[in-house]
Coordinates of C-alpha atoms and ligand atoms in Angstrom, one line a residue:
M1 CA 177.1 165.2 23.0
I2 CA 174.4 162.7 21.9
R3 CA 176.7 159.8 22.7
K4 CA 176.8 160.8 26.5
L5 CA 173.0 161.0 26.4
L6 CA 172.7 157.5 25.0
A7 CA 175.2 156.2 27.4
L8 CA 173.0 157.7 30.2
L9 CA 170.0 156.1 28.7
T10 CA 171.6 152.8 28.5
L11 CA 172.7 153.1 32.0
V12 CA 169.2 153.9 33.2
V13 CA 167.7 151.0 31.2
F14 CA 170.5 148.6 32.5
L15 CA 170.1 149.7 36.1
S16 CA 166.4 149.4 36.1
S17 CA 166.6 146.0 34.7
C18 CA 169.0 144.8 37.5
S19 CA 168.0 143.2 40.8
P20 CA 170.0 144.9 43.6
K21 CA 169.2 141.9 45.9
N22 CA 171.6 139.2 44.6
P23 CA 175.4 140.0 45.2
P24 CA 177.6 138.2 42.7
T25 CA 179.7 135.5 44.2
T26 CA 183.3 136.0 44.7
E27 CA 184.7 132.5 44.2
S28 CA 185.3 132.3 40.5
P29 CA 188.9 133.0 39.3
S30 CA 187.7 133.6 35.9
P31 CA 188.5 137.0 34.4
V32 CA 185.0 137.0 32.6
L33 CA 182.2 137.9 34.9
K34 CA 179.0 136.4 33.4
S35 CA 176.7 137.7 36.1
T36 CA 174.7 140.8 35.4
Q37 CA 173.6 141.3 39.0
V38 CA 174.2 144.4 40.9
P39 CA 175.4 143.7 44.5
T40 CA 173.8 145.3 47.4
P41 CA 175.3 148.8 48.1
T42 CA 178.0 148.6 50.8
P43 CA 178.6 151.7 52.7
A44 CA 182.2 152.6 52.1
P45 CA 184.6 154.2 54.7
L46 CA 185.5 157.6 53.6
E47 CA 189.0 157.7 55.0
P48 CA 191.6 157.5 52.2
T49 CA 193.0 153.9 52.0
L50 CA 194.9 154.1 48.8
T51 CA 198.2 152.3 49.1
A52 CA 201.1 152.0 46.8
E53 CA 200.2 148.3 45.9
V54 CA 197.0 149.6 44.4
A55 CA 196.4 149.2 40.7
G56 CA 200.0 149.1 39.8
V57 CA 200.8 152.1 41.7
L58 CA 198.8 154.5 39.5
G59 CA 197.6 156.1 42.8
R60 CA 196.0 159.6 42.4
A61 CA 196.1 160.9 38.9
V62 CA 195.1 163.8 36.7
N63 CA 194.1 163.9 33.1
F64 CA 195.9 166.4 30.7
G65 CA 192.8 167.0 28.8
N66 CA 192.1 169.3 25.9
M67 CA 195.7 169.5 25.0
L68 CA 196.8 166.6 22.7
E69 CA 193.2 165.2 22.5
A70 CA 192.3 168.1 20.3
P71 CA 192.6 167.8 16.6
A72 CA 195.8 169.6 16.8
E73 CA 197.4 170.8 20.1
G74 CA 196.2 174.3 20.8
D75 CA 192.9 173.9 18.9
W76 CA 190.9 173.6 22.1
G77 CA 193.0 176.6 23.7
L78 CA 195.5 174.5 25.6
F79 CA 199.1 173.6 25.0
V80 CA 201.1 171.2 27.2
K81 CA 203.5 173.2 29.4
E82 CA 206.5 172.0 31.2
E83 CA 205.3 173.9 34.3
Y84 CA 202.1 171.6 34.4
F85 CA 204.4 168.7 35.3
D86 CA 205.9 170.5 38.2
L87 CA 202.6 171.7 39.5
V88 CA 200.9 168.3 39.5
K89 CA 203.9 166.7 41.1
E90 CA 204.0 169.4 43.9
A91 CA 200.2 169.2 44.5
G92 CA 200.9 165.5 45.2
F93 CA 199.6 163.6 42.2
Q94 CA 201.4 160.3 41.2
T95 CA 200.3 159.9 37.6
I96 CA 199.4 161.8 34.5
R97 CA 196.8 160.3 32.1
F98 CA 198.0 161.8 28.8
P99 CA 195.3 161.7 26.1
V100 CA 196.6 161.9 22.5
R101 CA 194.6 161.8 19.4
F102 CA 197.2 159.5 17.6
S103 CA 194.7 158.7 14.9
A104 CA 195.0 162.0 13.5
Y105 CA 198.8 161.6 13.0
T106 CA 198.9 158.6 11.0
G107 CA 199.8 158.4 7.3
S108 CA 197.9 156.2 4.8
A109 CA 197.1 152.5 4.7
P110 CA 198.7 150.1 5.0
D111 CA 201.5 151.4 7.2
Y112 CA 199.4 154.2 9.0
K113 CA 203.0 155.6 10.0
L114 CA 202.9 158.0 13.0
S115 CA 204.3 161.4 12.4
P116 CA 207.7 161.9 13.8
A117 CA 206.3 165.2 15.2
I118 CA 203.8 163.6 17.4
L119 CA 206.3 161.0 18.7
T120 CA 208.7 163.8 19.5
R121 CA 206.1 165.7 21.4
V122 CA 205.0 162.5 23.5
D123 CA 208.6 161.7 24.1
W124 CA 209.0 165.1 25.6
A125 CA 205.9 164.5 27.8
V126 CA 207.2 161.0 29.0
E127 CA 210.6 162.6 29.7
N128 CA 209.2 165.3 31.7
A129 CA 206.9 163.1 33.7
T130 CA 209.5 160.4 34.3
R131 CA 212.1 163.0 35.3
R132 CA 209.9 164.2 38.2
G133 CA 209.0 160.6 39.4
L134 CA 205.5 160.8 37.9
N135 CA 203.8 157.9 36.2
I136 CA 202.4 158.7 32.7
I137 CA 199.7 156.8 30.8
I138 CA 200.0 157.0 27.1
D139 CA 196.2 156.9 26.0
V140 CA 195.0 156.6 22.5
H141 CA 192.2 159.1 23.0
H142 CA 189.5 160.3 20.4
F143 CA 189.9 157.5 17.8
D144 CA 186.2 158.7 17.2
E145 CA 186.1 156.8 13.8
M146 CA 186.2 153.6 15.7
V147 CA 182.3 153.9 16.2
G148 CA 182.2 152.6 12.5
L149 CA 184.3 149.4 13.4
T150 CA 181.5 146.9 12.6
K151 CA 181.2 148.2 9.0
N152 CA 184.9 148.9 8.6
P153 CA 187.2 146.5 10.1
E154 CA 190.2 148.3 8.7
L155 CA 189.8 150.7 11.7
K156 CA 191.3 147.8 13.9
V157 CA 194.2 147.5 11.5
Q158 CA 194.8 151.2 12.1
L159 CA 194.6 150.8 15.9
L160 CA 196.9 147.9 15.9
S161 CA 199.4 149.7 13.6
I162 CA 199.3 152.7 16.0
W163 CA 200.0 150.3 18.8
Q164 CA 202.7 148.3 17.0
Q165 CA 204.6 151.6 16.4
L166 CA 204.0 153.0 20.0
A167 CA 204.9 149.7 21.8
E168 CA 208.2 149.5 19.8
H169 CA 209.0 153.1 20.3
Y170 CA 208.4 152.9 24.1
Q171 CA 209.6 149.5 24.9
D172 CA 212.7 150.8 26.7
Q173 CA 210.9 153.2 28.9
P174 CA 210.8 152.5 32.6
A175 CA 207.7 150.6 34.2
S176 CA 206.3 154.1 35.2
V177 CA 205.1 154.4 31.5
Y178 CA 201.7 152.8 31.0
F179 CA 199.7 152.2 27.9
E180 CA 195.9 152.6 27.6
I181 CA 194.6 150.9 24.4
C182 CA 191.7 153.0 23.4
N183 CA 189.6 155.5 25.2
E184 CA 185.7 155.2 25.4
P185 CA 184.9 152.7 22.7
N186 CA 181.2 153.1 21.9
N187 CA 178.6 151.7 19.5
I188 CA 180.6 148.5 19.2
P189 CA 179.4 145.0 20.4
A190 CA 181.3 143.8 23.3
P191 CA 182.5 140.6 21.4
A192 CA 184.1 142.7 18.7
W193 CA 185.6 145.1 21.2
N194 CA 187.1 142.0 23.0
E195 CA 188.8 140.9 19.8
V196 CA 190.3 144.4 19.3
L197 CA 191.7 144.3 23.0
R198 CA 193.0 140.7 22.4
D199 CA 194.8 141.7 19.3
A200 CA 196.1 144.9 20.4
L201 CA 197.4 143.1 23.5
S202 CA 199.2 140.5 21.5
V203 CA 200.8 143.4 19.3
I204 CA 202.0 145.2 22.6
R205 CA 203.3 142.1 24.5
T206 CA 205.7 141.3 21.6
T207 CA 207.8 144.2 22.6
N208 CA 206.5 145.0 26.1
P209 CA 205.9 141.7 27.9
D210 CA 205.5 143.3 31.4
R211 CA 204.2 146.7 31.0
W212 CA 201.2 147.7 32.6
V213 CA 198.2 148.2 30.2
V214 CA 194.8 149.8 30.8
V215 CA 191.9 148.4 29.1
G216 CA 188.2 149.5 29.3
G217 CA 184.7 148.1 28.2
V218 CA 182.3 149.3 25.7
D219 CA 179.6 152.1 26.1
W220 CA 182.2 154.7 26.7
N221 CA 184.1 152.7 29.4
S222 CA 181.1 152.4 31.5
F223 CA 181.3 150.5 34.9
Y224 CA 178.8 148.1 33.8
T225 CA 180.6 146.8 30.8
L226 CA 183.7 145.6 32.7
E227 CA 181.7 142.3 33.1
S228 CA 181.7 141.9 29.3
L229 CA 185.5 142.1 29.1
E230 CA 187.1 139.0 28.1
L231 CA 190.8 139.2 28.7
P232 CA 193.6 136.8 28.2
A233 CA 193.8 134.9 31.6
S234 CA 197.6 134.6 31.3
D235 CA 198.2 138.5 31.2
D236 CA 198.9 139.6 34.7
H237 CA 199.8 143.3 33.9
L238 CA 196.3 144.4 33.1
I239 CA 194.5 147.3 34.7
A240 CA 190.7 147.7 33.9
T241 CA 189.3 151.2 33.6
F242 CA 185.9 152.8 33.8
H243 CA 184.7 156.3 33.5
Y244 CA 182.2 158.0 35.7
Y245 CA 180.1 161.3 35.2
S246 CA 177.0 160.4 37.0
P247 CA 174.6 162.1 37.6
F248 CA 175.2 163.2 34.0
E249 CA 172.7 166.2 34.3
F250 CA 174.9 167.4 37.2
T251 CA 178.4 166.9 35.7
H252 CA 177.7 168.0 32.1
Q253 CA 175.3 170.8 33.0
G254 CA 175.8 173.7 30.2
A255 CA 178.5 171.3 28.6
E256 CA 178.6 172.7 25.0
W257 CA 179.1 169.2 23.5
A258 CA 176.2 167.7 25.5
A259 CA 172.8 168.2 23.6
G260 CA 170.3 169.9 25.8
S261 CA 172.5 170.4 28.6
N262 CA 171.5 174.0 29.1
D263 CA 168.3 172.7 30.5
W264 CA 170.3 171.1 33.4
L265 CA 172.0 174.3 34.5
G266 CA 171.3 174.8 38.2
T267 CA 171.4 171.1 39.0
K268 CA 173.0 170.7 42.3
W269 CA 174.8 167.8 44.3
S270 CA 174.5 168.0 48.0
G271 CA 175.5 164.6 49.1
T272 CA 172.1 163.3 50.2
E273 CA 172.1 159.7 51.2
E274 CA 170.2 158.9 48.0
E275 CA 172.9 160.6 45.9
K276 CA 175.7 158.9 47.8
A277 CA 173.9 155.5 47.5
A278 CA 173.6 155.7 43.8
I279 CA 177.4 156.2 43.4
L280 CA 178.2 153.4 46.0
R281 CA 175.8 151.0 44.1
D282 CA 177.6 151.7 40.8
F283 CA 181.2 151.5 42.3
S284 CA 180.4 148.3 44.0
V285 CA 179.8 146.8 40.6
A286 CA 183.2 147.7 39.6
R287 CA 184.5 146.4 43.0
A288 CA 182.8 143.1 42.8
W289 CA 184.1 142.6 39.3
S290 CA 187.7 143.5 40.4
E291 CA 187.5 141.0 43.4
K292 CA 186.2 138.4 41.2
T293 CA 188.8 138.7 38.6
G294 CA 191.7 140.0 40.5
I295 CA 192.2 142.7 38.0
P296 CA 192.9 146.1 39.6
V297 CA 190.5 148.9 38.7
F298 CA 191.4 152.5 37.7
L299 CA 188.6 155.2 37.5
G300 CA 190.2 156.9 34.4
E301 CA 188.0 159.8 34.3
F302 CA 185.5 161.8 36.5
G303 CA 184.8 165.4 36.9
A304 CA 182.1 168.0 37.0
Y305 CA 181.9 170.8 34.4
S306 CA 182.5 174.5 35.4
K307 CA 178.9 175.5 34.7
G308 CA 177.8 173.7 38.0
D309 CA 178.1 175.6 41.3
M310 CA 181.4 175.2 43.1
P311 CA 180.3 173.9 46.4
S312 CA 178.3 171.0 44.6
R313 CA 181.4 170.3 42.3
V314 CA 183.6 170.0 45.3
A315 CA 181.2 167.8 47.3
W316 CA 180.8 165.3 44.3
T317 CA 184.5 165.3 43.5
Q318 CA 185.4 164.7 47.1
F319 CA 182.9 161.9 47.5
I320 CA 183.9 160.2 44.2
A321 CA 187.6 160.3 45.0
R322 CA 187.2 159.1 48.6
T323 CA 185.0 156.3 47.6
A324 CA 187.1 155.2 44.8
E325 CA 190.0 155.0 47.3
S326 CA 188.0 153.2 49.9
M327 CA 187.3 150.5 47.1
N328 CA 191.1 150.3 46.2
F329 CA 190.5 151.9 42.8
S330 CA 193.3 154.3 41.6
W331 CA 191.7 157.4 39.9
A332 CA 192.4 160.3 37.5
Y333 CA 190.4 163.4 37.6
W334 CA 189.2 164.9 34.3
E335 CA 191.0 167.3 33.7
L336 CA 193.8 169.7 34.8
A337 CA 193.3 173.1 33.1
A338 CA 190.2 173.3 30.9
G339 CA 186.4 173.3 31.4
F340 CA 186.6 170.9 34.4
G341 CA 190.0 172.2 35.5
I342 CA 191.4 172.2 38.9
Y343 CA 194.0 174.6 37.7
D344 CA 193.2 178.1 36.2
P345 CA 195.8 178.6 33.5
V346 CA 194.8 182.3 33.0
N347 CA 195.6 183.4 36.5
S348 CA 198.1 180.6 37.1
S349 CA 196.5 179.5 40.3
W350 CA 194.9 176.3 41.6
R351 CA 191.1 176.1 42.2
T352 CA 192.3 175.0 45.8
D353 CA 188.7 173.8 46.9
L354 CA 188.7 171.4 44.0
L355 CA 192.3 170.3 44.4
H356 CA 191.9 169.7 48.0
A357 CA 188.7 167.6 47.4
L358 CA 190.9 165.3 45.2
I359 CA 194.0 165.5 47.6
P360 CA 193.2 166.3 51.0
E361 CA 195.4 168.8 52.8
Ligands
GLC401 C1 185.8 162.1 27.2 C2 186.1 163.0 26.0 C3 186.4 164.4 26.3 C4 185.4 165.0 27.2 C5 185.2 164.2 28.5 C6 184.1 164.7 29.3 O1 187.0 161.9 27.7 O2 187.0 162.4 25.1 O3 186.7 165.1 25.2 O4 185.8 166.3 27.7 O5 184.9 162.9 28.1 O6 183.0 164.8 28.6

């Protein structure tokens, strides 16, 4: 989609405007990082170092994409199936990120009442995850109208109402149920987004004072917008997220929703020093922010679309997962069983190379 191209362009402009020579200092306890400097790339050890303490125990996760993120479940060819919970548990994942297009299930203003049907469906998913000892992140996904926030402040009212209802509904769930306020905000100035996050957190904290909540920055949750987050300093149950699909021409080659992406078909990723350094440089920005603020980081989406060649996809996926772990980021692969999928739902089989790139044998 055009938004991804814009994100890429923004990223290129941003990176080209940064000096890689001046690493940010790490003394400030403030959660607000003012510096726009990019630290010198630090070579990361590639042994998995992820520990249970990391990021509120999110660990290794997979997104249940294309299911309830579609306008209606099934519209994009996938239904949530009970067997998926068993499969991901057996494969060794600890967490499911569960994207839901809640904004498609609200009634009219001023209540924006969520339909009982969607709550019943999400309850079922939460129950299935919890019963198997899996964490689950309830993620407000594809609130696409949010791009109009500047012109239509009522959208914030709708999001707050969704969270007031979800927070109340899930307040008695165990700590293994996480909330994620809103996927990939874009075309919103950071100050306006910070206000949304602050108000949503205050709604959530009324009923869920200690639940872990995932928050991300503008520009589709890019790593370089973590620094513009202004989060309540008193809230010590926050996890910051960023999404990573770079190089975009590689990960989104042939993706039907990414304009011009057929021109990128055949793009490979072979793990050259230069290719790895670019990823390390980006991830180091997120790590520096995390060290400075003390807020754990969750790489909530990364993946390479099925139109790329499998050896490149495996190499990229493995490098991203190990690098994230070496920086103590928990992570969630995008996604289980659709176009980026590690699981083939038609033949009921894992794409084992991809799976083992994520979870080494
Ligand atoms: C975002 C979108 C999702 C898309 C993915 C990869 O999460 O919401 O629909 O598949 O990015 O482009």
